[in-house]
Every structure is written in structure tokens, then in C-alpha cells.
């Protein structure tokens, strides 16, 4: 039993979860305790230096009586200067920061649990507190200067109570696939790109050489729903993790920087697990997708006169080096294939988005040259806005088909059927669970030794090998399977259109996840079922949170609201208010918000005698220096390399023979739903869309076709029975359709308007059921394509 073992041996205590802060004139004393308050540690912070941070950790583990005696002796020894005073209770240290003179200690003083992943509690922050470390008698006038107070106010504007979450025992910054497959973590991977307080926590971690005292904060969104399907408890968790690299607000952070880091880089993970997951009885599944700004050098300048500023391509890189670095990073994080779903416009009266579409298309084509087939980027372009304008458009149906194609290529993570293992005499984990025979993945923060240097690091290549072996050994449902590769979705802001596409992908993935776990006979979910409605609400909540963080308002959700049957007039008024709020935020408040983010993440570090943060004309150079992306270069040896995340091992060794299982799930209800119609829940999709697939020139050449004129090599397009895809590719359209429809004679100029009007009025291809109707519409598609040329 873990609790019994920890009661006898304090070295087995993995985390400190509760803290008390005391002060004397000379020092702060932070008393940290385990969850059960059986063992205690002491952290001493010197208060006699006005601008230096001196921290020392007492290596001794104290019992309750011993720590009380220690505090009493400290009080007696400082009676002449006021004794020992209690300051506050806390649940973790977010970090320390220095502006112009004094260091400040940032504490999490209130929290509440928002979820539980396989027994590991996930918390958000209800209240935080920033405490000045030096005693007031040691401070100079700089500590109360106007600039120092302004920096404090600026940092305080980063609200830790909104969209920050953490866990003491579960590496929430990493995917379930990674956490469940490697053989243990030595400590929380703070160098992960999704940990936002890496810079703030570094002073304490580097001095204590462990992660016992700090909590790793992830910024984004967390939502958990518990479903009861005929008595079987299933948890669905949606996690969004925002990258700290090149982070910022909508118009101030666009495109890519010189290191290949893109703006609004968000990883979204969808986890499904049974109540018994972790006890060697339940099953788990997860799938990961991501969004990010178009990886080119482009920008938009916020304007108080125009709600839609012009788009500028800042510079042209003939070799697309930064774009290559970005996709190399994605390949390292997730493996291959990388599927790009581009949702921006192709036709505009005033060219804005279409300029980026063309350049993005060329970049992918260039990068695919001289690259092995399995490593080529799969580029999909679909004009979301143009298609959605049609009254009969089934946006979610089309995106669902694209999602299915992507899932066929990347797969998803599934733990496989749990197998009973014999109890071993040796201890496999230093933090075994309360049930015999089960293991957990809680981190051991007290163990400072690095992972074995000769161990094979977990990598995307490793997961590809594991996926191949799993597919050979056992059928789906018994053998584990792994995700290799990722779907990368973007529009211009990566907010509204992207969120709809990610929901469609999540719905398609959920059907396969439930099917793999034995909860469905078919790998699809009816789009009108209760579970689809619950998932839509989760993605809608996630979209609003991410839109607030990056754009300043909730997301525009016309597709969701129409699907939910809400009154159109009310919806339009709400969308209008969202637009006004986003415009105001972008034009008036984003500058200060960007300054606060740069300060919080450590991209700007104030120095006396140098320009203040708000005096800079631009923050561009802050995000292209190596200091911003590699804050830990001078830190103590860590268990992970900077930038590693979901599918990289963070330095952890891959051990196929010892798969660590989480602890049994807790029993708190977060949101319970009763699903009564199993047939409706798991029914076949209602969409009748056909011939939607990933297409590239290589396929045409293999079939004797002609390559696409003007198309970048191996760049895929959505191929639909509709004129809503790329009209500009006439030869491509004729090639695809030559075997199915007869040639259409050209019409004269006088009939063009009539043909266009007829085409717009009769495009009801999604609701057509007969083959003859589809053929007629498709013929009109070709006619329209020829006329536009």
C-alpha cells in the first residue's frame, strides 16, 4: 500500500501538496507537507538581501511533532525581532520573479478540483498572492518606484484564476499516450513547451534541484464529462494546451518566427477512459490534434478604423527555412504523417486570405521536394466560408469525412485490453497505488537522478514501430494501438472555423475510441445523438476559452448554434456583440496584454537603466532570441529536453515490457448524463457524402492521369462532387471527372450569367439521393469551372 509505505518511509513521498508560510525579520519559512500531512519539509528564503534570491532547502523529513518543535524553536530564537509570524496557507508555489530590485514569491492560495484523469486530480486556481521577499527595512527607493509598481500591476493582469490548471501527480502537459507508455518520470517536465511558468519556477527549482515546491501550470482549457451508458461509466476529457513559444494576442502575434515557432499553437487532446482504468481492468484511449497560425512571415496591424486590417507578407523566404523548422518540430513531436487542413478563403473581392493561401501552398510544395513519400506533408485546402454560405451545406458532414481520412492515416492511442499481471516481489514504481497489482504514473519529484543515458528515448519513431507490432499481434480491442502523426488545422485566426473542424475530428475520433473500447459495434456516432451534443458543448466551451485568450472575445459559433436549433435572430445579435468586443480588445487592450505575457513568460526581463517594456516600439526581437525559447540552458540537469511534448519522451526511456498504469479513478461526479438510446447513440452517420478523399498528383500519375496544373507537388486537395472546392484548377477537375461525365460544350459569353444563376440555385448536392441528380450537378460544376477560366 502506497500510503502505508509513505507512513514508514518519507523518501517515498512523491509530492508536497499543502504549504504554510511563516516569516521572521530575517527569513521566510515555507513548510510543505504531503497530502496526508504525515511528513514535512522546510524551505528557507533569506530576506536580508534587497535584490538577490537566497533559497536553501532542509534535506530532513520531519514528522508532525518534529516540525512543531522546530517552529517553536525558531519563534523563541527570534523573539527580540518580533518572533515567528504565520503569513498564509498555500497549495503550491507558482514561482519567483524580479523586476528592478526585489524578488517576489507567487503562491497558489486557493484551488478547486476540476477533473480527474485515471485517479489523478486536476486543479485550477481560485486565488493567488504575490509576496515581496526582502524585508521592508532592506529595500531602497527603487522598490517603490513608479516603474516597479507598474511592472507589478502588469504581471497581476495575467489572471492565474482563468484557464490555468495543474496536477501534483499527473504530467498534464503531456499526452496520455506518453504518460501511459514510458517507464516512469523522475520529475515534472517543466521544460515542456506547454508549461507556462517555466521561467517563474526556475529560480526555486535550480536552487533546490527538484520540483517538490513548485507546480507546473498549463494554460488553455480543461473540461471533463462523465457519461453513463447503460450502467457503464465512461469519462470524456478535453484538454487544450497553449504553447508558451511565440505566445501573444491576435494581431500582435501572427505567423512564424525565425525558430519555427508559430503563434496560437494549441494542442488539443481528447481522452476517453473507463472508471476502472488504472486497476488493470479498465481501458483508455486518447487522440491528439493541433492548431497553429500559418507558418509564414506575415502580419496584420491592429487598426481603430478597420475591423479587418490588411494582411502583409513581411518577407519572402525562398527556401522556406522557418516553415521547414516548424514542420520538423511537428514531426519530432508527433511523427508522420503531418496532415494540414487549411480553411482560409480562396476567392475575395479584396485579396487578403487568398494571398496567404497561395504562398502556403507553394511552401508545402517546395518542402515536399526530395522528401521520402512517407514524410511528405499532406495538404488539404477547403474554403470553409464559401461552402458554408450555401443553405444546404453540411459543413460538419464534409469535415467529418476529412477527419475520417486523417484518422485512417494517423490512428489514435488505445491502451488495449488490460491483462492480469502476476504480482512482482520487486517494486516497479516508487509510488505504487492503493490496489495490489496496479501501478501509477505519479512523478517522483524527490528523485534527482537523471534517466539512464543508454536507454532508448521515446520518440515518434518508437511509436510507429510499436503501432506496427501491435497491429500484427492482435486484433483491435485486445492489442494496444498508437497515434503516429497529427492533423494540423488552421484558418486565419485559428479560432472560429478551426474550432468547428476540430469538433468534427473529435466526433469522428470518439466513435472509433468507443468502438475500440467495446462500447459500440460501429466506429461512428450519429451527429444528432446525445453524446454528439455533449461533445459539441465541450468543444464550444473550449473554443470560447481559446478565443478569449487570443482574440479577446468568445468564438463565433454559427455552425454550432444552427446545429443546436437556436433562434437565428438571437444568434446573430450575439455574434455581432462578439465582433464588437473582439474589435475593442484588438484595438485598445491587446498591447498591454501582450506586455504582460512577455513579462510572465520571461521574454522580457526588466533592468535598471534600460528602456521599460512599454517603451519598446516592438517586441519582435524578444521572440527571436534564443533566451526566450531556451530559458533553462543554465539550469540544473533536467529529465527532459526543451520543447518536447506529447509524443516525445521528454528524456524518458521506453520500456515495452513494463507499461505503467494510472491509479483507479476517483468517484466524484462532474457532469453526469444518461444516454437512453443505444441505437441512436451509435448509429451510422447520416451524411451521404461520397468521393471525399485526400488526393495528390502521385495518385494521378499512378493511375495514368495528368498532374495538376499549377499545383505544388504532392499537395492534397479535398475532392468533392461540388464546385465549392478549388475552381481555379480546371485541368485537375477535368482529369478527375473524365471517366464519369461526358464533356460539356463551352457556352458563349451571353449565357454565362444564366449558367451561374442556375448553378447557385440548384446546388443541393448533399441532400440529393439519386445518382442521376448527382451526375447533373457534377456536370454543372464542370461547366462553371470552364466558364471561370
Coordinates of N, CA and C in Angstrom, one line a residue, residues 418-579:
X418 N -6.8 -4.8 -20.9 CA -5.9 -5.0 -19.8 C -5.7 -6.5 -19.5
X419 N -4.5 -6.8 -19.2 CA -4.1 -8.2 -18.9 C -3.7 -8.3 -17.4
X420 N -4.1 -9.3 -16.8 CA -3.8 -9.6 -15.4 C -2.3 -9.9 -15.3
X421 N -1.6 -9.2 -14.5 CA -0.2 -9.5 -14.3 C 0.0 -10.0 -12.9
X422 N 1.0 -10.9 -12.8 CA 1.3 -11.5 -11.6 C 2.0 -10.5 -10.7
X423 N 1.8 -10.5 -9.4 CA 2.4 -9.6 -8.5 C 3.9 -9.8 -8.4
X424 N 4.7 -8.8 -8.6 CA 6.1 -9.0 -8.5 C 6.6 -8.7 -7.1
X425 N 7.7 -9.3 -6.8 CA 8.3 -9.1 -5.5 C 9.1 -7.8 -5.5
X426 N 9.6 -7.4 -6.6 CA 10.4 -6.2 -6.7 C 9.4 -5.0 -6.9
X427 N 9.8 -3.9 -6.5 CA 9.0 -2.7 -6.6 C 9.2 -2.0 -7.9
X428 N 8.2 -1.9 -8.7 CA 8.4 -1.3 -10.1 C 8.3 0.2 -10.1
X429 N 7.5 0.7 -9.1 CA 7.3 2.1 -9.1 C 7.5 2.6 -7.6
X430 N 8.1 3.7 -7.5 CA 8.3 4.3 -6.1 C 7.1 4.8 -5.5
X431 N 6.0 4.9 -6.3 CA 4.7 5.4 -5.8 C 3.6 4.5 -6.3
X432 N 3.6 3.2 -5.8 CA 2.6 2.3 -6.2 C 1.2 2.7 -5.6
X433 N 0.2 2.2 -6.2 CA -1.2 2.6 -5.9 C -1.7 1.9 -4.7
X434 N -3.0 2.2 -4.3 CA -3.6 1.6 -3.2 C -4.0 0.2 -3.4
X435 N -4.1 -0.2 -4.7 CA -4.6 -1.6 -5.0 C -3.4 -2.4 -5.4
X436 N -3.4 -3.6 -4.9 CA -2.3 -4.5 -5.3 C -2.3 -4.8 -6.8
X437 N -1.2 -5.0 -7.4 CA -1.1 -5.4 -8.8 C -1.3 -4.3 -9.7
X438 N -1.5 -3.0 -9.3 CA -1.6 -1.9 -10.2 C -0.5 -0.9 -10.0
X439 N -0.2 -0.2 -11.0 CA 0.8 0.8 -11.0 C 0.3 2.1 -11.4
X440 N 1.0 3.2 -11.1 CA 0.6 4.5 -11.5 C 1.7 5.2 -12.2
X441 N 1.4 6.5 -12.6 CA 2.4 7.3 -13.3 C 2.7 8.5 -12.5
X442 N 2.5 8.5 -11.2 CA 2.8 9.7 -10.5 C 4.3 10.0 -10.5
X443 N 4.7 11.2 -10.6 CA 6.1 11.6 -10.7 C 6.8 11.5 -9.3
X444 N 8.0 11.2 -9.4 CA 8.8 11.2 -8.1 C 9.7 12.4 -8.1
X445 N 9.2 13.5 -7.5 CA 10.0 14.7 -7.6 C 11.2 14.7 -6.7
X446 N 11.2 13.8 -5.7 CA 12.4 13.8 -4.8 C 13.6 13.1 -5.4
X447 N 13.4 12.3 -6.5 CA 14.5 11.6 -7.1 C 15.1 12.5 -8.1
X448 N 16.4 12.9 -7.9 CA 17.0 13.9 -8.8 C 17.9 13.2 -9.8
X449 N 18.0 11.9 -9.8 CA 18.9 11.3 -10.8 C 18.3 11.3 -12.2
X450 N 19.1 11.5 -13.1 CA 18.6 11.6 -14.5 C 18.3 10.2 -15.0
X451 N 17.5 10.1 -16.0 CA 17.2 8.9 -16.6 C 18.5 8.3 -17.2
X452 N 18.5 7.0 -17.3 CA 19.6 6.3 -17.9 C 20.0 6.8 -19.2
X453 N 21.3 7.1 -19.4 CA 21.7 7.7 -20.7 C 21.7 6.7 -21.8
X454 N 21.8 5.4 -21.5 CA 21.8 4.4 -22.5 C 20.5 3.9 -22.9
X455 N 19.4 4.4 -22.2 CA 18.1 3.9 -22.5 C 17.6 4.5 -23.8
X456 N 16.8 3.8 -24.5 CA 16.3 4.3 -25.8 C 15.2 5.3 -25.5
X457 N 15.4 6.5 -26.0 CA 14.4 7.6 -25.7 C 13.1 7.3 -26.5
X458 N 12.0 7.7 -25.9 CA 10.7 7.6 -26.5 C 10.6 8.6 -27.6
X459 N 10.2 8.2 -28.8 CA 10.2 9.1 -29.9 C 9.0 8.7 -30.8
X460 N 8.8 9.6 -31.8 CA 7.7 9.3 -32.7 C 8.0 8.0 -33.5
X461 N 9.3 7.8 -33.8 CA 9.7 6.6 -34.5 C 9.4 5.4 -33.7
X462 N 9.6 5.5 -32.3 CA 9.3 4.4 -31.4 C 7.9 4.0 -31.5
X463 N 7.0 5.0 -31.5 CA 5.6 4.8 -31.5 C 5.1 4.1 -32.8
X464 N 5.8 4.5 -33.9 CA 5.5 3.9 -35.2 C 5.8 2.4 -35.2
X465 N 7.0 2.1 -34.6 CA 7.3 0.7 -34.5 C 6.3 -0.1 -33.6
X466 N 6.0 0.5 -32.5 CA 5.0 -0.1 -31.6 C 3.7 -0.3 -32.3
X467 N 3.3 0.7 -33.1 CA 2.0 0.6 -33.8 C 2.0 -0.6 -34.8
X468 N 3.1 -0.7 -35.5 CA 3.2 -1.8 -36.4 C 3.1 -3.2 -35.7
X469 N 3.9 -3.3 -34.6 CA 3.9 -4.6 -33.9 C 2.6 -4.9 -33.3
X470 N 1.9 -3.9 -32.8 CA 0.6 -4.1 -32.2 C -0.5 -4.5 -33.2
X471 N -0.4 -4.0 -34.4 CA -1.3 -4.4 -35.5 C -1.1 -5.8 -36.0
X472 N 0.2 -6.3 -35.9 CA 0.5 -7.6 -36.3 C 0.0 -8.7 -35.3
X473 N 0.1 -8.3 -34.0 CA -0.1 -9.3 -33.0 C -1.5 -9.7 -32.7
X474 N -2.4 -8.7 -32.5 CA -3.7 -9.0 -32.0 C -4.7 -8.1 -32.7
X475 N -6.0 -8.5 -32.8 CA -7.0 -7.6 -33.5 C -7.3 -6.5 -32.6
X476 N -8.0 -5.4 -33.2 CA -8.4 -4.3 -32.4 C -9.3 -4.7 -31.3
X477 N -9.1 -4.1 -30.1 CA -9.9 -4.5 -29.0 C -9.1 -5.2 -28.0
X478 N -8.0 -5.9 -28.4 CA -7.1 -6.6 -27.5 C -5.8 -6.0 -27.4
X479 N -5.2 -5.6 -28.6 CA -3.9 -5.1 -28.6 C -3.9 -3.6 -28.5
X480 N -2.9 -3.0 -27.9 CA -2.8 -1.5 -27.9 C -2.5 -1.0 -29.3
X481 N -2.9 0.2 -29.5 CA -2.6 0.9 -30.8 C -2.1 2.3 -30.4
X482 N -1.4 2.9 -31.3 CA -0.7 4.2 -31.0 C -0.9 5.2 -32.2
X483 N -1.0 6.4 -31.8 CA -1.1 7.5 -32.8 C 0.3 7.9 -33.3
X484 N 0.5 8.0 -34.6 CA 1.7 8.5 -35.2 C 1.3 9.5 -36.2
X485 N 1.7 10.7 -36.0 CA 1.3 11.8 -36.9 C 0.2 12.6 -36.3
X486 N -0.2 13.7 -37.0 CA -1.2 14.6 -36.4 C -1.9 15.4 -37.5
X487 N -3.1 15.8 -37.2 CA -3.9 16.7 -38.1 C -3.6 18.1 -37.6
X488 N -3.1 19.0 -38.4 CA -2.9 20.4 -38.1 C -3.9 21.2 -38.8
X489 N -4.8 21.9 -38.1 CA -5.8 22.7 -38.7 C -5.5 24.2 -38.5
X490 N -5.9 25.0 -39.5 CA -5.7 26.4 -39.3 C -6.7 27.2 -40.2
X491 N -7.1 28.3 -39.8 CA -7.8 29.3 -40.6 C -6.9 30.6 -40.5
X492 N -7.4 31.8 -40.5 CA -6.6 33.0 -40.3 C -6.3 33.2 -38.9
X493 N -7.3 33.1 -38.0 CA -7.1 33.3 -36.6 C -6.9 32.0 -35.8
X494 N -7.2 30.9 -36.5 CA -7.2 29.6 -35.8 C -8.1 29.6 -34.6
X495 N -9.3 30.2 -34.8 CA -10.3 30.3 -33.7 C -11.6 29.7 -34.2
X496 N -12.4 30.4 -35.0 CA -13.8 30.1 -35.2 C -13.9 28.9 -36.2
X497 N -13.4 29.0 -37.4 CA -13.5 27.9 -38.4 C -12.7 26.7 -37.9
X498 N -11.6 27.0 -37.3 CA -10.7 25.9 -36.8 C -11.5 25.1 -35.7
X499 N -12.2 25.7 -34.9 CA -12.9 25.0 -33.8 C -13.9 24.1 -34.3
X500 N -14.7 24.5 -35.3 CA -15.7 23.6 -35.9 C -15.0 22.4 -36.5
X501 N -13.9 22.6 -37.2 CA -13.2 21.5 -37.8 C -12.6 20.5 -36.8
X502 N -12.2 21.1 -35.6 CA -11.6 20.2 -34.6 C -12.8 19.4 -33.9
X503 N -14.0 20.0 -33.8 CA -15.1 19.3 -33.3 C -15.4 18.1 -34.2
X504 N -15.4 18.3 -35.5 CA -15.7 17.3 -36.4 C -14.7 16.1 -36.3
X505 N -13.5 16.5 -36.1 CA -12.4 15.5 -36.0 C -12.6 14.7 -34.6
X506 N -13.0 15.5 -33.6 CA -13.2 14.9 -32.3 C -14.3 13.9 -32.3
X507 N -15.4 14.3 -33.0 CA -16.6 13.4 -33.1 C -16.2 12.1 -33.8
X508 N -15.5 12.2 -35.0 CA -15.1 11.0 -35.7 C -14.2 10.2 -34.8
X509 N -13.3 10.8 -34.1 CA -12.4 10.0 -33.3 C -13.1 9.4 -32.1
X510 N -14.1 10.1 -31.5 CA -14.8 9.5 -30.4 C -15.5 8.2 -30.8
X511 N -16.1 8.2 -32.0 CA -16.7 7.0 -32.5 C -15.8 5.8 -32.5
X512 N -14.6 6.0 -33.0 CA -13.6 5.0 -33.1 C -13.0 4.6 -31.7
X513 N -12.9 5.6 -30.8 CA -12.5 5.3 -29.5 C -13.4 4.4 -28.7
X514 N -14.7 4.7 -28.8 CA -15.7 3.9 -28.1 C -15.8 2.5 -28.7
X515 N -15.6 2.5 -30.0 CA -15.7 1.2 -30.7 C -14.5 0.3 -30.3
X516 N -13.3 0.9 -30.1 CA -12.1 0.1 -29.7 C -12.3 -0.3 -28.3
X517 N -13.0 0.4 -27.4 CA -13.2 0.1 -26.0 C -14.3 -0.9 -25.8
X518 N -15.0 -1.3 -26.9 CA -16.1 -2.3 -26.8 C -17.4 -1.7 -26.4
X519 N -17.6 -0.4 -26.5 CA -18.8 0.3 -26.2 C -19.7 0.5 -27.4
X520 N -19.3 0.1 -28.6 CA -20.1 0.3 -29.8 C -19.7 -0.8 -30.8
X521 N -20.7 -1.1 -31.6 CA -20.4 -2.1 -32.6 C -20.0 -1.5 -33.9
X522 N -20.1 -0.2 -34.1 CA -19.7 0.6 -35.2 C -18.8 1.7 -34.8
X523 N -17.8 2.1 -35.6 CA -16.9 3.2 -35.2 C -17.4 4.6 -35.6
X524 N -18.7 4.8 -35.5 CA -19.3 6.1 -35.9 C -20.3 6.5 -34.8
X525 N -20.5 7.8 -34.7 CA -21.5 8.3 -33.8 C -22.5 9.1 -34.6
X526 N -23.8 8.9 -34.3 CA -24.8 9.7 -35.0 C -24.7 11.2 -34.6
X527 N -24.6 12.1 -35.6 CA -24.4 13.5 -35.3 C -25.5 14.1 -34.4
X528 N -26.7 13.5 -34.4 CA -27.8 14.0 -33.6 C -28.0 13.3 -32.3
X529 N -27.0 12.5 -31.9 CA -27.2 11.7 -30.6 C -26.8 12.6 -29.4
X530 N -27.1 12.1 -28.3 CA -26.8 12.9 -27.0 C -25.4 13.0 -26.8
X531 N -24.6 12.0 -27.1 CA -23.2 12.1 -26.9 C -22.5 13.1 -27.9
X532 N -23.0 13.2 -29.1 CA -22.5 14.2 -30.0 C -22.9 15.6 -29.5
X533 N -24.1 15.8 -28.9 CA -24.4 17.1 -28.4 C -23.5 17.4 -27.2
X534 N -23.2 16.4 -26.3 CA -22.3 16.7 -25.2 C -21.0 17.1 -25.7
X535 N -20.5 16.4 -26.7 CA -19.1 16.7 -27.2 C -19.1 18.1 -27.9
X536 N -20.2 18.4 -28.5 CA -20.2 19.8 -29.2 C -20.2 20.9 -28.1
X537 N -20.8 20.7 -27.0 CA -20.8 21.7 -25.9 C -19.4 21.8 -25.3
X538 N -18.7 20.6 -25.3 CA -17.3 20.7 -24.8 C -16.4 21.5 -25.7
X539 N -16.5 21.2 -27.0 CA -15.7 21.9 -28.0 C -16.1 23.4 -28.1
X540 N -17.4 23.7 -27.9 CA -17.8 25.0 -27.9 C -17.2 25.8 -26.7
X541 N -17.2 25.2 -25.5 CA -16.6 25.8 -24.4 C -15.1 26.0 -24.6
X542 N -14.5 25.0 -25.2 CA -13.0 25.1 -25.5 C -12.8 26.3 -26.4
X543 N -13.6 26.3 -27.5 CA -13.4 27.4 -28.5 C -13.6 28.8 -27.9
X544 N -14.5 28.9 -27.0 CA -14.7 30.2 -26.4 C -13.5 30.6 -25.5
X545 N -13.0 29.7 -24.8 CA -11.8 29.9 -23.9 C -10.6 30.3 -24.7
X546 N -10.3 29.6 -25.8 CA -9.2 29.9 -26.6 C -9.3 31.2 -27.4
X547 N -10.6 31.5 -27.8 CA -10.8 32.8 -28.5 C -10.6 33.9 -27.5
X548 N -11.1 33.8 -26.3 CA -10.9 34.9 -25.3 C -9.4 35.1 -25.1
X549 N -8.6 34.1 -25.0 CA -7.2 34.2 -24.7 C -6.4 34.9 -25.9
X550 N -6.8 34.5 -27.1 CA -6.0 35.0 -28.3 C -6.7 36.2 -28.9
X551 N -8.1 36.2 -29.0 CA -8.8 37.2 -29.8 C -9.5 38.2 -29.0
X552 N -9.8 37.9 -27.7 CA -10.4 38.9 -26.8 C -11.9 38.8 -26.7
X553 N -12.5 37.8 -27.4 CA -14.0 37.5 -27.2 C -14.2 36.1 -27.4
X554 N -15.5 35.7 -27.2 CA -15.9 34.3 -27.4 C -15.8 34.0 -28.9
X555 N -15.8 32.7 -29.2 CA -15.7 32.3 -30.6 C -17.0 32.5 -31.3
X556 N -17.0 32.7 -32.6 CA -18.2 32.8 -33.4 C -18.6 31.3 -33.8
X557 N -19.8 31.0 -33.4 CA -20.2 29.6 -33.5 C -21.5 29.4 -34.3
X558 N -21.6 30.0 -35.4 CA -22.8 29.9 -36.2 C -23.1 28.4 -36.6
X559 N -22.2 27.6 -36.9 CA -22.4 26.2 -37.2 C -23.0 25.5 -36.0
X560 N -22.4 25.7 -34.9 CA -22.9 25.1 -33.7 C -24.3 25.5 -33.3
X561 N -24.5 26.8 -33.3 CA -25.8 27.3 -32.9 C -26.9 26.8 -33.9
X562 N -26.6 26.8 -35.1 CA -27.6 26.3 -36.1 C -27.9 24.8 -35.8
X563 N -26.8 24.0 -35.5 CA -27.0 22.6 -35.2 C -27.8 22.4 -34.0
X564 N -27.7 23.3 -33.0 CA -28.4 23.2 -31.7 C -29.8 23.8 -31.8
X565 N -30.2 24.3 -33.0 CA -31.5 24.8 -33.2 C -31.9 26.1 -32.5
X566 N -30.9 26.9 -32.2 CA -31.2 28.2 -31.5 C -31.7 29.2 -32.5
X567 N -32.5 30.1 -31.9 CA -33.2 31.2 -32.7 C -32.2 32.0 -33.5
X568 N -32.3 32.2 -34.8 CA -31.4 32.8 -35.6 C -31.2 34.3 -35.3
X569 N -32.3 35.0 -35.0 CA -32.2 36.4 -34.6 C -31.3 36.6 -33.4
X570 N -31.5 35.8 -32.4 CA -30.8 35.9 -31.1 C -29.3 35.6 -31.4
X571 N -29.1 34.6 -32.2 CA -27.7 34.2 -32.5 C -27.0 35.3 -33.2
X572 N -27.6 35.9 -34.2 CA -27.0 37.0 -34.9 C -26.6 38.2 -34.1
X573 N -27.5 38.5 -33.1 CA -27.2 39.6 -32.2 C -26.0 39.3 -31.3
X574 N -25.9 38.1 -30.9 CA -24.8 37.7 -30.0 C -23.5 37.7 -30.8
X575 N -23.6 37.2 -32.0 CA -22.4 37.2 -32.9 C -21.9 38.6 -33.1
X576 N -22.8 39.5 -33.3 CA -22.5 40.9 -33.5 C -21.8 41.5 -32.3
X577 N -22.3 41.2 -31.1 CA -21.7 41.7 -29.9 C -20.3 41.1 -29.7
X578 N -20.1 39.9 -30.1 CA -18.8 39.2 -30.0 C -17.8 40.0 -30.9
X579 N -18.3 40.3 -32.1 CA -17.4 41.1 -33.1 C -17.0 42.4 -32.5

